[in-house]
Tab-separated table of C-alpha atoms in Angstrom:
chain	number	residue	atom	x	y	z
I	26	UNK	CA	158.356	116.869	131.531
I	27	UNK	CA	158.862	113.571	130.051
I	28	UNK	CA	156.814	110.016	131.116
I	29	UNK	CA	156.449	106.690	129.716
I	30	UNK	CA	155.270	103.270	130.071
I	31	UNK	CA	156.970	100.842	128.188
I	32	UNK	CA	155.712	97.291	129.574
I	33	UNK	CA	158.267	94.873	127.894
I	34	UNK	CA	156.335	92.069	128.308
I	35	UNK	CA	154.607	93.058	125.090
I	36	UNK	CA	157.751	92.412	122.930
I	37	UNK	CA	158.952	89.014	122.242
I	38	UNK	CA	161.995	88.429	124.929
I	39	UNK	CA	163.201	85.429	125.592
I	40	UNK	CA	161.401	84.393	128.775
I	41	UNK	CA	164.190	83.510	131.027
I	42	UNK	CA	165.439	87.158	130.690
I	43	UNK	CA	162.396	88.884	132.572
I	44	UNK	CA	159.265	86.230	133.106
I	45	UNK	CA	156.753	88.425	134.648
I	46	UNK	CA	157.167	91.309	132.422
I	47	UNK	CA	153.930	93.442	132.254
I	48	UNK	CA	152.186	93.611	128.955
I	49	UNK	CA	150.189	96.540	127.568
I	50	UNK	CA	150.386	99.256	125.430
I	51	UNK	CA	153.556	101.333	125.269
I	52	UNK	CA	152.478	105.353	126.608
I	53	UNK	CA	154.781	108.196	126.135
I	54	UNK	CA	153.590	111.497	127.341
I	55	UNK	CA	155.334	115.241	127.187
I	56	UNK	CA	154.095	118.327	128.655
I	57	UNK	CA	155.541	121.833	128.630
I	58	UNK	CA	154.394	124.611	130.004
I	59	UNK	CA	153.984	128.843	128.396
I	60	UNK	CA	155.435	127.300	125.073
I	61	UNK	CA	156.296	129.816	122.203
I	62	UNK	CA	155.253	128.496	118.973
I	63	UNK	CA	156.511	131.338	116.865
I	64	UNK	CA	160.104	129.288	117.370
I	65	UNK	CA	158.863	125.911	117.248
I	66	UNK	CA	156.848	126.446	113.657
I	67	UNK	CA	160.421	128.400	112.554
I	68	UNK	CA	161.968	124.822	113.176
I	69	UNK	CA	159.795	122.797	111.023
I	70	UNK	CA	160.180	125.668	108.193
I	71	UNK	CA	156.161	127.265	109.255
I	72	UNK	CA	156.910	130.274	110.058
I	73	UNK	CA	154.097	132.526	110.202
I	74	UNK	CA	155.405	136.101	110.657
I	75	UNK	CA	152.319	138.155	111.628
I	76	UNK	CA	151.211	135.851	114.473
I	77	UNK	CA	152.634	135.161	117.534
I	78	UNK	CA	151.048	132.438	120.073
I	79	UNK	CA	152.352	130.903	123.503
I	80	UNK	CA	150.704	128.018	125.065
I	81	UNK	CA	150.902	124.704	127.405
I	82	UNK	CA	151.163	121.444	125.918
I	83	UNK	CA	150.100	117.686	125.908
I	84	UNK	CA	151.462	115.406	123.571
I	85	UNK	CA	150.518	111.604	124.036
I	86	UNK	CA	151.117	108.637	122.342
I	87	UNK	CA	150.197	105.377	123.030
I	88	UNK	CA	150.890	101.877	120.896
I	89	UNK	CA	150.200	98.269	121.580
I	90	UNK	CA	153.013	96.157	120.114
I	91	UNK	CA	150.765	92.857	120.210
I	92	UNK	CA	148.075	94.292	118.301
I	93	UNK	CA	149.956	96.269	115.930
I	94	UNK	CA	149.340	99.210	113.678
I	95	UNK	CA	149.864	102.440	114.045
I	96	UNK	CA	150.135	104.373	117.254
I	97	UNK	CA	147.517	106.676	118.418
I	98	UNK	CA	148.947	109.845	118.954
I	99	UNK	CA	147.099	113.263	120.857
I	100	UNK	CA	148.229	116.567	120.821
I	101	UNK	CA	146.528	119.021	123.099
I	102	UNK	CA	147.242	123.097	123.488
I	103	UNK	CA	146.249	124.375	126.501
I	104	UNK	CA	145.132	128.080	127.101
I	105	UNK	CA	146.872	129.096	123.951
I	106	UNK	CA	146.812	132.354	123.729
I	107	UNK	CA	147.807	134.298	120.243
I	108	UNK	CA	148.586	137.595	119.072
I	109	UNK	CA	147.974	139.317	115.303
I	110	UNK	CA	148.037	142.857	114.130
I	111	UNK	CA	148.893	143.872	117.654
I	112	UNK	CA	144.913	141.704	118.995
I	113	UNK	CA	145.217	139.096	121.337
I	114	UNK	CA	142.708	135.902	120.979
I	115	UNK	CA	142.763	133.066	122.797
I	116	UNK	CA	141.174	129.263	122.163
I	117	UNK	CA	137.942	128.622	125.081
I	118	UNK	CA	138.846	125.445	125.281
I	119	UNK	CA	142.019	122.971	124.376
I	120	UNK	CA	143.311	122.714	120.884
I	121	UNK	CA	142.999	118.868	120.202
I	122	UNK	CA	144.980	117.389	116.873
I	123	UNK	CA	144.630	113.255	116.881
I	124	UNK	CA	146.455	111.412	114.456
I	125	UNK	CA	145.407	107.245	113.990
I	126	UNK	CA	148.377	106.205	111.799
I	127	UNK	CA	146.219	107.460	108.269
I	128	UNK	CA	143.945	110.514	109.523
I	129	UNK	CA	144.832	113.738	111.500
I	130	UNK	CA	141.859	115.199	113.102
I	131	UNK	CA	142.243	118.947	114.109
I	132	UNK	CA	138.957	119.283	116.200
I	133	UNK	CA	136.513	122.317	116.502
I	134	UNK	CA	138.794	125.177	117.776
I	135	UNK	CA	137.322	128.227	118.639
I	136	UNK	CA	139.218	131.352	119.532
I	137	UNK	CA	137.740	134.754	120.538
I	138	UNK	CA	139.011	137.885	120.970
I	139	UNK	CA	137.594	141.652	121.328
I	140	UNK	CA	134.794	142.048	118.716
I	141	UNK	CA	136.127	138.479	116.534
I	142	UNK	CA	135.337	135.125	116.871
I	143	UNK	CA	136.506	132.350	114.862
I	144	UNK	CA	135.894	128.491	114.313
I	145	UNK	CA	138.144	126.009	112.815
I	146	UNK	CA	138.278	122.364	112.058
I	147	UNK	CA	139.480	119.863	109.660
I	148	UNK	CA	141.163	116.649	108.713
I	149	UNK	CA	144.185	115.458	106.400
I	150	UNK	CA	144.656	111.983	105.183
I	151	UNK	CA	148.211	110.569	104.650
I	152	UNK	CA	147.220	108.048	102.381
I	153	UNK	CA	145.101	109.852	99.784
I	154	UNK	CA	146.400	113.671	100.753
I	155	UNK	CA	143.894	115.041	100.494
I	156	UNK	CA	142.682	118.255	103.299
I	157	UNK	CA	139.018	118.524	104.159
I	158	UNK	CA	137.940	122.093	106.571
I	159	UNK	CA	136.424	124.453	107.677
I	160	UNK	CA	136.671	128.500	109.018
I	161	UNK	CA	133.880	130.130	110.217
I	162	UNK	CA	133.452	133.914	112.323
I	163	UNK	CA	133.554	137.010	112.520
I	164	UNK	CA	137.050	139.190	112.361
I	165	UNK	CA	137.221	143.102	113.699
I	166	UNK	CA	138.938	145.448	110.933
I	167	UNK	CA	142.548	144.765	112.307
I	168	UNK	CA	142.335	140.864	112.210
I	169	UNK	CA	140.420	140.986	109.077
I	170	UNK	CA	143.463	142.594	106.924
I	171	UNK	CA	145.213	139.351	107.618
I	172	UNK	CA	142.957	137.498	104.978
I	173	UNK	CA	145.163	137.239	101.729
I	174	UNK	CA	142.935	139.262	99.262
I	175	UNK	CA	143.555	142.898	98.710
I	176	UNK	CA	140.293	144.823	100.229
I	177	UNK	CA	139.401	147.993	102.154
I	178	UNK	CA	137.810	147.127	105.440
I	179	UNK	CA	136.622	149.481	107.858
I	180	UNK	CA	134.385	147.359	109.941
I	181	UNK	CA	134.084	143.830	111.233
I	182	UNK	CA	133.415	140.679	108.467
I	183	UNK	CA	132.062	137.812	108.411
I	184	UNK	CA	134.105	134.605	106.770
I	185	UNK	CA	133.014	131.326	105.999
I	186	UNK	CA	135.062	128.683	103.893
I	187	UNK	CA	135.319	125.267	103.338
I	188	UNK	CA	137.734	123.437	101.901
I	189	UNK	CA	138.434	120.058	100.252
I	190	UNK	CA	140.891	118.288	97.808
I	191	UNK	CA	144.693	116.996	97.511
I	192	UNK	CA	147.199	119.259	99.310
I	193	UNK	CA	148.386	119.835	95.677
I	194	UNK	CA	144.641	121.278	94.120
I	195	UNK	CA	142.265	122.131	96.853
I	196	UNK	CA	139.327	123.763	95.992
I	197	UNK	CA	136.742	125.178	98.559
I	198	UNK	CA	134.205	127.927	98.884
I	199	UNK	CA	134.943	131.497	100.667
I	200	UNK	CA	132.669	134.039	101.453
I	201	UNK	CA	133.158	137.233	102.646
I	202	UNK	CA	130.347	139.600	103.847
């Protein structure tokens, strides 16, 4: 579903064509309900072939045309629920990405599933590009063969990274135990 408020009284109209206009800052809000992402990522070229999620979805965005800037946009998954190496995990509470015009803001997600539990969060800029995170938990053996090193695993790890730098040369700290 699809809603907005677009009070026109915020724009400059000439007067006689609505006087009483309402001002305010312009909303737009979308929601959709047991959303695949698998196709959605495949759009926008992400496609991540050994995880599969569905969820609900929030997206709002809200400007105010007489003070300018950027607008403040939300984006909010809802009881996403994803599958890898045939385990299911799911986020305890919404997935909340904020972007401010300069920064996106991925706040603290954390997903569980049987024997793993995992925390992310993180932060790009669009002015300098530059990517500042971080991954924390523990993976069972199944989930844990998704990390991009070549290792033998036969029970459950611990990771914990952070990350910083420009999208073209980050740098970070991983360990593995």
């Amino acid at each position: 579903s699809l809603r907005s408020d677009l009070p026109l009284g915020s724009f400059d109209l000439p007067p006689a064509l609505w006087p009483d206009a309402p001002t305010g800052p312009l909303r737009v809000r979308l929601e959709g309900q047991r959303l695949a992402l698998a196709p959605l990522l495949t759009a926008v070229g992400r496609e991540i072939a050994t995880v599969d999620a569905v969820t609900d979805l929030e997206f709002d965005l809200q400007w105010h045309p007489a003070v300018g800037g950027a607008p403040q946009v939300q984006l909010s998954l809802l009881d996403l629920a994803a599958s890898a190496s045939g385990r299911v995990f799911s986020a305890l509470e919404p997935v909340r990405l904020a972007f401010d015009g300069r920064e996106a803001v991925l706040s603290e997600v954390r997903l569980t599933g049987v024997n793993s539990e995992f925390t992310v969060a993180g932060s790009f800029d669009t002015k300098t590009m530059t990517v500042d995170g971080t991954a924390a938990g523990t993976l069972e053996p199944r989930l844990a063969r998704l990390i991009p090193y070549s290792m033998s695993v036969t029970g459950g790890i611990d990771v914990d990274a952070q990350f910083h730098g420009p999208v073209n040369a980050l740098g970070g700290r991983i360990s593995i135990d």
